[in-house]
Amino acid sequence: MTFVPMAAFGAVNQYASTVAVDKTSVEADGTGYVKMTIYINDVVGTTRVPASNQVVYVSSSRGTTDSFTDRAGIALTAAADPNVFVTPLSDVSGMIEVRVKSSVAGTSNIAVGTIVPSAAGAADSLFSYLDGDTNATATNVRLIDSKTITFTKAPTTSIAMKTLPNKLTYKYGESLDVTGGTITVTAGTTSEVALTADMISGYKSTKVGEQTLTVTYDGKTTTFTVNVEELGWAKSITMFIGATAYVQDDQAQVTDVAPFIQDGRTVFPVRP
């Protein structure tokens, strides 16, 4: 088939058009992108000719999780289906450049078609096709091609405390509670992550005073402080032989073992 330059042509032939990508994976940092080069052609007789001043449509299987821009970085305009976007006009060689990027790791199928969708969820929508709608066939959307792109997790560059845990003061021997605590994670973009106990190191429930605890997430660290109070001693305890109920500083309490007398000696439970 002969390729003949032409200033403009009024039709787009999906079968004569092509889509290429400069790579199949990129970091999901919201900045890096995959360049898609779309060549819009038509066929006259047996001759393939470029179609200039034409638009086509692009969509991602993950919807607006991924974003499309032109070569200048300007966001593409959504069509009637908000998950389908209109490309720039093709140049005199029939070429259109589109860039796709994301801040969310995962795999996307990116489709390019020639039909403007009539509505969201319609059978002529590229997104419906990508979403598995059996009515939205490749023929209905005039599919040119689709490409699989993997957005890899961007490396974590730093973390910082965002919200301190609700509990920062502990009684002697009390277990750590990080409820309410969050950190800011920077990995291309920033996100908020809730603290979990397995992120924390350095806590000793029997070490009195201020303690600096270390938070570790994805190889990065930050810190916060807690305080463990001294063990308080009871001023008075009244216990009764054979009874688990007792009185400590005028407050009723219960122990799991009752005092008893053995071989003339009084035995009673002791707890640290």
Short mmCIF file of C-alpha atoms in Angstrom, two decimals, residues 76-212:
data_model
loop_
_atom_site.label_atom_id
_atom_site.label_comp_id
_atom_site.label_asym_id
_atom_site.label_seq_id
_atom_site.Cartn_x
_atom_site.Cartn_y
_atom_site.Cartn_z
CA LEU A 76 -8.04 16.90 27.27
CA THR A 77 -11.74 17.78 27.27
CA ALA A 78 -14.25 15.12 28.27
CA ALA A 79 -16.89 13.98 25.79
CA ALA A 80 -20.54 13.19 26.64
CA ASP A 81 -19.19 10.26 28.62
CA PRO A 82 -16.95 11.87 31.30
CA ASN A 83 -14.59 8.90 31.06
CA VAL A 84 -13.91 9.50 27.36
CA PHE A 85 -11.74 12.36 26.11
CA VAL A 86 -11.37 14.25 22.86
CA THR A 87 -7.88 14.39 21.36
CA PRO A 88 -6.30 17.43 19.71
CA LEU A 89 -6.64 17.80 15.94
CA SER A 90 -4.33 15.71 13.79
CA ASP A 91 -1.56 17.60 12.00
CA VAL A 92 -0.82 17.54 8.26
CA SER A 93 0.82 14.14 8.63
CA GLY A 94 -2.26 12.82 10.42
CA MET A 95 -0.42 12.61 13.74
CA ILE A 96 -1.88 13.24 17.18
CA GLU A 97 0.18 13.09 20.38
CA VAL A 98 -1.55 12.27 23.66
CA ARG A 99 0.07 11.79 27.05
CA VAL A 100 -1.38 9.62 29.81
CA LYS A 101 -0.30 9.72 33.45
CA SER A 102 -1.57 8.70 36.89
CA SER A 103 -0.98 9.06 40.61
CA VAL A 104 -2.41 5.62 41.37
CA ALA A 105 -0.43 2.43 40.81
CA GLY A 106 -2.05 -0.28 38.72
CA THR A 107 -2.60 -1.52 35.19
CA SER A 108 -4.76 0.31 32.66
CA ASN A 109 -6.05 -0.53 29.22
CA ILE A 110 -6.06 2.60 27.08
CA ALA A 111 -8.34 2.54 24.03
CA VAL A 112 -8.48 4.84 21.01
CA GLY A 113 -11.59 5.02 18.85
CA THR A 114 -13.17 7.23 16.22
CA ILE A 115 -16.78 7.51 17.43
CA VAL A 116 -17.91 10.30 19.77
CA PRO A 117 -19.90 8.69 22.62
CA SER A 118 -23.55 9.70 22.73
CA ALA A 119 -23.76 9.41 26.54
CA ALA A 120 -22.16 7.85 29.58
CA GLY A 121 -22.64 4.09 29.51
CA ALA A 122 -23.78 4.10 25.89
CA ALA A 123 -22.93 1.24 23.54
CA ASP A 124 -20.81 3.65 21.46
CA SER A 125 -18.66 4.67 24.45
CA LEU A 126 -15.02 3.58 24.59
CA PHE A 127 -15.27 3.36 28.37
CA SER A 128 -18.25 1.02 28.10
CA TYR A 129 -16.15 -1.13 25.79
CA LEU A 130 -13.25 -1.17 28.25
CA ASP A 131 -15.65 -1.81 31.13
CA GLY A 132 -16.81 -5.06 29.54
CA ASP A 133 -20.23 -3.97 28.27
CA THR A 134 -21.08 -6.62 25.68
CA ASN A 135 -23.15 -4.10 23.70
CA ALA A 136 -20.14 -1.82 23.31
CA THR A 137 -18.23 -3.77 20.70
CA ALA A 138 -15.01 -2.80 18.96
CA THR A 139 -17.12 -2.15 15.86
CA ASN A 140 -19.55 0.12 17.72
CA VAL A 141 -16.77 2.31 19.11
CA ARG A 142 -14.75 2.16 15.88
CA LEU A 143 -11.75 0.94 17.83
CA ILE A 144 -8.39 1.82 16.33
CA ASP A 145 -6.29 0.05 18.96
CA SER A 146 -5.77 -0.39 22.70
CA LYS A 147 -2.59 -0.47 24.75
CA THR A 148 -1.85 -1.86 28.22
CA ILE A 149 0.07 0.50 30.48
CA THR A 150 1.38 -0.32 33.94
CA PHE A 151 1.66 2.50 36.44
CA THR A 152 4.22 1.38 39.00
CA LYS A 153 4.23 2.51 42.61
CA ALA A 154 6.37 5.59 43.01
CA PRO A 155 9.08 5.21 45.69
CA THR A 156 8.39 6.78 49.06
CA THR A 157 10.72 9.74 49.53
CA SER A 158 9.63 10.86 53.00
CA ILE A 159 7.08 10.47 55.79
CA ALA A 160 6.03 12.87 58.54
CA MET A 161 3.61 12.84 61.44
CA LYS A 162 0.30 14.41 60.44
CA THR A 163 -1.95 13.60 63.41
CA LEU A 164 -0.68 12.39 66.78
CA PRO A 165 -2.42 9.37 68.36
CA ASN A 166 -5.28 10.16 70.73
CA LYS A 167 -3.36 8.65 73.64
CA LEU A 168 0.09 9.98 74.50
CA THR A 169 0.19 9.40 78.29
CA TYR A 170 0.28 5.84 79.66
CA LYS A 171 0.08 4.19 83.02
CA TYR A 172 2.95 1.93 84.00
CA GLY A 173 2.58 -1.40 82.16
CA GLU A 174 -0.13 -0.16 79.80
CA SER A 175 -0.15 -1.33 76.16
CA LEU A 176 0.50 1.08 73.31
CA ASP A 177 -2.54 2.48 71.50
CA VAL A 178 -1.98 4.38 68.22
CA THR A 179 -5.67 5.01 67.44
CA GLY A 180 -6.15 8.35 65.69
CA GLY A 181 -2.54 8.68 64.56
CA THR A 182 -1.73 9.33 60.90
CA ILE A 183 1.33 10.10 58.79
CA THR A 184 1.79 12.00 55.55
CA VAL A 185 3.51 9.85 52.93
CA THR A 186 5.25 11.50 49.99
CA ALA A 187 5.68 9.23 46.99
CA GLY A 188 5.43 11.46 43.95
CA THR A 189 2.20 12.79 45.43
CA THR A 190 1.24 12.94 49.12
CA SER A 191 -1.27 10.73 50.90
CA GLU A 192 -2.43 10.20 54.48
CA VAL A 193 -1.88 6.78 56.07
CA ALA A 194 -3.27 5.61 59.41
CA LEU A 195 -0.74 4.43 62.00
CA THR A 196 -0.74 0.75 62.91
CA ALA A 197 1.01 -0.92 65.82
CA ASP A 198 3.44 -2.77 63.55
CA MET A 199 4.83 0.55 62.30
CA ILE A 200 5.96 1.53 65.81
CA SER A 201 9.17 0.62 67.61
CA GLY A 202 10.82 1.77 70.83
CA TYR A 203 7.89 1.59 73.25
CA LYS A 204 8.56 0.08 76.71
CA SER A 205 5.56 -0.03 78.98
CA THR A 206 7.71 -0.41 82.13
CA LYS A 207 10.11 2.44 81.37
CA VAL A 208 8.94 5.52 83.25
CA GLY A 209 9.18 8.94 81.63
CA GLU A 210 9.21 10.38 78.14
CA GLN A 211 9.92 7.99 75.27
CA THR A 212 10.62 8.77 71.63
#
